[in-house]
């Protein structure tokens, strides 16, 4: 008689300590499907966990399988999932990595991303942690998987999750046709915010970053109309607030540049949030998308003087179907963002590469066949 079933997983034990090892393969619960992940994108959250053993207040205290930007193939169905959904074994699906309670007031209102009992895949935010998709078999609620059209590959399917962040962020901004947009941070989320803002009517998109290669990428692929590189830090003796004000003023002094109606702050860096506030047009909006230090000092007087609305986003809700349609219909070509791919057995090398940020890196994806 054979022993318990196992499969390979990339398991994080602490800062920069990730191991490929066998983990138990459990049957899906009645409401779940079992998926063989074929592609998992690496994002800033994964990087924080890998680099520091924590993501903000969430600390890796027991083994954690990372990964939440994922797509794969359905390999088994729970008893109820087989009766209540049209998902079948063999379907190619994108995974929405949220586990809300589906019963509270917020869930019933459709704001399930704000559910106080929400769990999230590949995260130490719950105890025990909710294991993620960097493994060969992964169980997930059937209600939160979405069939991929034939013309959308697994790697593109994995990008549906970060694209959803952008869709939710742009929806929060309530952008109007003809408005100007500023994006700080030309990583994948920033590029997606720029793209979705343009699709939603932005007349001009400006991007700011510390990495010239990323800004070049943004202009070359049509994400940004104009770009500005900023240094890593201010002048000697210059405060972070004064540095942000100076960078904003320097941008506004450029020929043809003007204050932004809508800004998307996609870095999580305090200076960048204040650049957005200082660059905002009167009555403008700043959407805080990037997650950085839990406590930051923002220029609230400047925001108040111009009646700038500061909006926050927490993940997304009701976005995956829209994201899949954007990709499948050609409304957004996301293939160029996938610049690096690695195999599951090289997950550590992938995370190390992302941490080192070599020129030309936009998005790394871990793939398996």
PDB file of C-alpha atoms in Angstrom, residues 171-304:
ATOM      1  CA  UNK A 171     -12.389  52.522 -10.472  1.00  0.00           C
ATOM      2  CA  UNK A 172     -11.722  54.124  -7.083  1.00  0.00           C
ATOM      3  CA  UNK A 173     -10.353  57.205  -8.838  1.00  0.00           C
ATOM      4  CA  UNK A 174     -13.574  57.702 -10.862  1.00  0.00           C
ATOM      5  CA  UNK A 175     -11.433  59.097 -13.667  1.00  0.00           C
ATOM      6  CA  UNK A 176     -13.156  61.172 -16.336  1.00  0.00           C
ATOM      7  CA  UNK A 177     -12.316  61.337 -20.032  1.00  0.00           C
ATOM      8  CA  UNK A 178      -9.673  63.932 -20.813  1.00  0.00           C
ATOM      9  CA  UNK A 179      -8.088  64.053 -17.380  1.00  0.00           C
ATOM     10  CA  UNK A 180      -4.329  63.975 -16.796  1.00  0.00           C
ATOM     11  CA  UNK A 181      -2.709  61.157 -14.830  1.00  0.00           C
ATOM     12  CA  UNK A 182       0.528  60.843 -12.867  1.00  0.00           C
ATOM     13  CA  UNK A 183       1.896  57.435 -11.868  1.00  0.00           C
ATOM     14  CA  UNK A 184       4.777  57.095  -9.427  1.00  0.00           C
ATOM     15  CA  UNK A 185       6.491  53.740  -9.851  1.00  0.00           C
ATOM     16  CA  UNK A 186       6.978  52.079 -13.236  1.00  0.00           C
ATOM     17  CA  UNK A 187       6.801  48.502 -12.013  1.00  0.00           C
ATOM     18  CA  UNK A 188       4.067  46.118 -13.122  1.00  0.00           C
ATOM     19  CA  UNK A 189       1.343  47.685 -10.954  1.00  0.00           C
ATOM     20  CA  UNK A 190       2.262  51.196 -12.074  1.00  0.00           C
ATOM     21  CA  UNK A 191       2.292  50.143 -15.721  1.00  0.00           C
ATOM     22  CA  UNK A 192      -1.080  48.450 -15.335  1.00  0.00           C
ATOM     23  CA  UNK A 193      -2.537  51.542 -13.603  1.00  0.00           C
ATOM     24  CA  UNK A 194      -1.258  53.688 -16.461  1.00  0.00           C
ATOM     25  CA  UNK A 195      -2.734  51.346 -19.062  1.00  0.00           C
ATOM     26  CA  UNK A 196      -6.147  51.039 -17.402  1.00  0.00           C
ATOM     27  CA  UNK A 197      -6.272  54.802 -16.807  1.00  0.00           C
ATOM     28  CA  UNK A 198      -5.606  55.394 -20.502  1.00  0.00           C
ATOM     29  CA  UNK A 199      -8.301  52.900 -21.499  1.00  0.00           C
ATOM     30  CA  UNK A 200     -10.647  54.721 -19.106  1.00  0.00           C
ATOM     31  CA  UNK A 201     -10.090  58.078 -20.770  1.00  0.00           C
ATOM     32  CA  UNK A 202      -6.842  59.619 -19.530  1.00  0.00           C
ATOM     33  CA  UNK A 203      -5.615  62.230 -22.006  1.00  0.00           C
ATOM     34  CA  UNK A 204      -1.981  62.177 -20.918  1.00  0.00           C
ATOM     35  CA  UNK A 205      -0.039  59.838 -18.619  1.00  0.00           C
ATOM     36  CA  UNK A 206       3.154  60.827 -16.817  1.00  0.00           C
ATOM     37  CA  UNK A 207       5.355  58.320 -14.990  1.00  0.00           C
ATOM     38  CA  UNK A 208       8.080  58.917 -12.399  1.00  0.00           C
ATOM     39  CA  UNK A 209      10.595  56.326 -11.218  1.00  0.00           C
ATOM     40  CA  UNK A 210      14.192  55.934 -10.026  1.00  0.00           C
ATOM     41  CA  UNK A 211      14.989  53.379 -12.770  1.00  0.00           C
ATOM     42  CA  UNK A 212      15.588  54.754 -16.261  1.00  0.00           C
ATOM     43  CA  UNK A 213      15.239  51.331 -17.903  1.00  0.00           C
ATOM     44  CA  UNK A 214      11.710  50.987 -16.551  1.00  0.00           C
ATOM     45  CA  UNK A 215      10.794  54.471 -17.732  1.00  0.00           C
ATOM     46  CA  UNK A 216      12.208  53.650 -21.161  1.00  0.00           C
ATOM     47  CA  UNK A 217      10.065  50.501 -21.178  1.00  0.00           C
ATOM     48  CA  UNK A 218       6.967  52.532 -20.262  1.00  0.00           C
ATOM     49  CA  UNK A 219       7.497  54.974 -23.124  1.00  0.00           C
ATOM     50  CA  UNK A 220       8.554  52.327 -25.645  1.00  0.00           C
ATOM     51  CA  UNK A 221       5.407  50.254 -25.051  1.00  0.00           C
ATOM     52  CA  UNK A 222       3.005  53.181 -24.872  1.00  0.00           C
ATOM     53  CA  UNK A 223       2.216  53.139 -21.168  1.00  0.00           C
ATOM     54  CA  UNK A 224       3.470  56.693 -20.618  1.00  0.00           C
ATOM     55  CA  UNK A 225       3.472  59.842 -22.742  1.00  0.00           C
ATOM     56  CA  UNK A 226       6.285  61.396 -20.729  1.00  0.00           C
ATOM     57  CA  UNK A 227       8.582  60.287 -17.936  1.00  0.00           C
ATOM     58  CA  UNK A 228      10.894  61.704 -15.296  1.00  0.00           C
ATOM     59  CA  UNK A 229      13.657  59.968 -13.400  1.00  0.00           C
ATOM     60  CA  UNK A 230      14.296  61.029  -9.807  1.00  0.00           C
ATOM     61  CA  UNK A 231      17.285  60.260  -7.549  1.00  0.00           C
ATOM     62  CA  UNK A 232      17.131  57.743  -4.734  1.00  0.00           C
ATOM     63  CA  UNK A 233      17.372  60.487  -2.127  1.00  0.00           C
ATOM     64  CA  UNK A 234      17.537  64.211  -1.579  1.00  0.00           C
ATOM     65  CA  UNK A 235      20.470  66.548  -1.183  1.00  0.00           C
ATOM     66  CA  UNK A 236      22.585  66.569   1.960  1.00  0.00           C
ATOM     67  CA  UNK A 237      20.531  67.956   4.830  1.00  0.00           C
ATOM     68  CA  UNK A 238      17.323  68.025   2.788  1.00  0.00           C
ATOM     69  CA  UNK A 239      14.256  66.574   4.528  1.00  0.00           C
ATOM     70  CA  UNK A 240      12.111  63.986   2.799  1.00  0.00           C
ATOM     71  CA  UNK A 241       9.247  66.480   2.656  1.00  0.00           C
ATOM     72  CA  UNK A 242      11.426  69.156   1.037  1.00  0.00           C
ATOM     73  CA  UNK A 243      12.829  66.588  -1.403  1.00  0.00           C
ATOM     74  CA  UNK A 244       9.305  65.614  -2.456  1.00  0.00           C
ATOM     75  CA  UNK A 245       8.308  69.244  -2.895  1.00  0.00           C
ATOM     76  CA  UNK A 246      11.402  69.967  -4.995  1.00  0.00           C
ATOM     77  CA  UNK A 247      10.816  66.946  -7.242  1.00  0.00           C
ATOM     78  CA  UNK A 248       7.187  67.932  -7.771  1.00  0.00           C
ATOM     79  CA  UNK A 249       8.154  71.512  -8.567  1.00  0.00           C
ATOM     80  CA  UNK A 250      10.858  70.390 -10.995  1.00  0.00           C
ATOM     81  CA  UNK A 251       8.355  68.249 -12.846  1.00  0.00           C
ATOM     82  CA  UNK A 252       5.807  71.045 -13.075  1.00  0.00           C
ATOM     83  CA  UNK A 253       8.464  73.426 -14.407  1.00  0.00           C
ATOM     84  CA  UNK A 254       9.072  71.231 -17.445  1.00  0.00           C
ATOM     85  CA  UNK A 255       7.755  72.586 -20.708  1.00  0.00           C
ATOM     86  CA  UNK A 256       4.263  71.339 -21.407  1.00  0.00           C
ATOM     87  CA  UNK A 257       3.875  69.615 -18.044  1.00  0.00           C
ATOM     88  CA  UNK A 258       0.980  70.444 -15.739  1.00  0.00           C
ATOM     89  CA  UNK A 259      -0.573  69.369 -12.458  1.00  0.00           C
ATOM     90  CA  UNK A 260      -2.270  65.960 -12.439  1.00  0.00           C
ATOM     91  CA  UNK A 261      -6.000  65.451 -12.070  1.00  0.00           C
ATOM     92  CA  UNK A 262      -5.461  61.871 -10.887  1.00  0.00           C
ATOM     93  CA  UNK A 263      -2.301  60.365  -9.355  1.00  0.00           C
ATOM     94  CA  UNK A 264      -1.607  56.707  -8.658  1.00  0.00           C
ATOM     95  CA  UNK A 265       1.128  56.152  -6.068  1.00  0.00           C
ATOM     96  CA  UNK A 266       2.435  52.649  -6.787  1.00  0.00           C
ATOM     97  CA  UNK A 267       5.690  52.460  -4.803  1.00  0.00           C
ATOM     98  CA  UNK A 268       4.639  52.565  -1.141  1.00  0.00           C
ATOM     99  CA  UNK A 269       7.360  55.193  -0.573  1.00  0.00           C
ATOM    100  CA  UNK A 270       6.475  58.250   1.512  1.00  0.00           C
ATOM    101  CA  UNK A 271       8.390  60.656  -0.730  1.00  0.00           C
ATOM    102  CA  UNK A 272       6.452  59.465  -3.767  1.00  0.00           C
ATOM    103  CA  UNK A 273       3.114  59.919  -2.018  1.00  0.00           C
ATOM    104  CA  UNK A 274       4.095  63.501  -1.264  1.00  0.00           C
ATOM    105  CA  UNK A 275       5.279  64.056  -4.839  1.00  0.00           C
ATOM    106  CA  UNK A 276       1.767  63.042  -5.905  1.00  0.00           C
ATOM    107  CA  UNK A 277       0.149  65.448  -3.423  1.00  0.00           C
ATOM    108  CA  UNK A 278       2.416  68.329  -4.435  1.00  0.00           C
ATOM    109  CA  UNK A 279       1.872  67.588  -8.136  1.00  0.00           C
ATOM    110  CA  UNK A 280      -1.909  67.353  -7.862  1.00  0.00           C
ATOM    111  CA  UNK A 281      -4.220  69.856  -9.495  1.00  0.00           C
ATOM    112  CA  UNK A 282      -6.707  71.690  -7.261  1.00  0.00           C
ATOM    113  CA  UNK A 283      -9.574  69.300  -6.651  1.00  0.00           C
ATOM    114  CA  UNK A 284      -7.448  66.391  -7.807  1.00  0.00           C
ATOM    115  CA  UNK A 285      -7.175  62.895  -6.393  1.00  0.00           C
ATOM    116  CA  UNK A 286      -4.264  60.794  -5.138  1.00  0.00           C
ATOM    117  CA  UNK A 287      -4.850  57.039  -5.046  1.00  0.00           C
ATOM    118  CA  UNK A 288      -2.492  55.188  -2.690  1.00  0.00           C
ATOM    119  CA  UNK A 289      -1.897  51.842  -4.384  1.00  0.00           C
ATOM    120  CA  UNK A 290       1.561  50.770  -3.165  1.00  0.00           C
ATOM    121  CA  UNK A 291       1.932  49.328   0.323  1.00  0.00           C
ATOM    122  CA  UNK A 292       4.991  50.573   2.165  1.00  0.00           C
ATOM    123  CA  UNK A 293       5.775  51.494   5.768  1.00  0.00           C
ATOM    124  CA  UNK A 294       2.662  51.260   7.984  1.00  0.00           C
ATOM    125  CA  UNK A 295       3.266  54.797   9.304  1.00  0.00           C
ATOM    126  CA  UNK A 296       4.056  57.637   6.880  1.00  0.00           C
ATOM    127  CA  UNK A 297       4.023  61.438   7.037  1.00  0.00           C
ATOM    128  CA  UNK A 298       1.912  63.018   4.307  1.00  0.00           C
ATOM    129  CA  UNK A 299       1.608  66.695   3.362  1.00  0.00           C
ATOM    130  CA  UNK A 300      -1.978  66.998   4.552  1.00  0.00           C
ATOM    131  CA  UNK A 301      -1.904  70.811   4.588  1.00  0.00           C
ATOM    132  CA  UNK A 302      -0.985  70.909   0.907  1.00  0.00           C
ATOM    133  CA  UNK A 303      -3.713  68.364   0.201  1.00  0.00           C
ATOM    134  CA  UNK A 304      -6.237  70.390   2.226  1.00  0.00           C
TER     135      UNK A 304
END
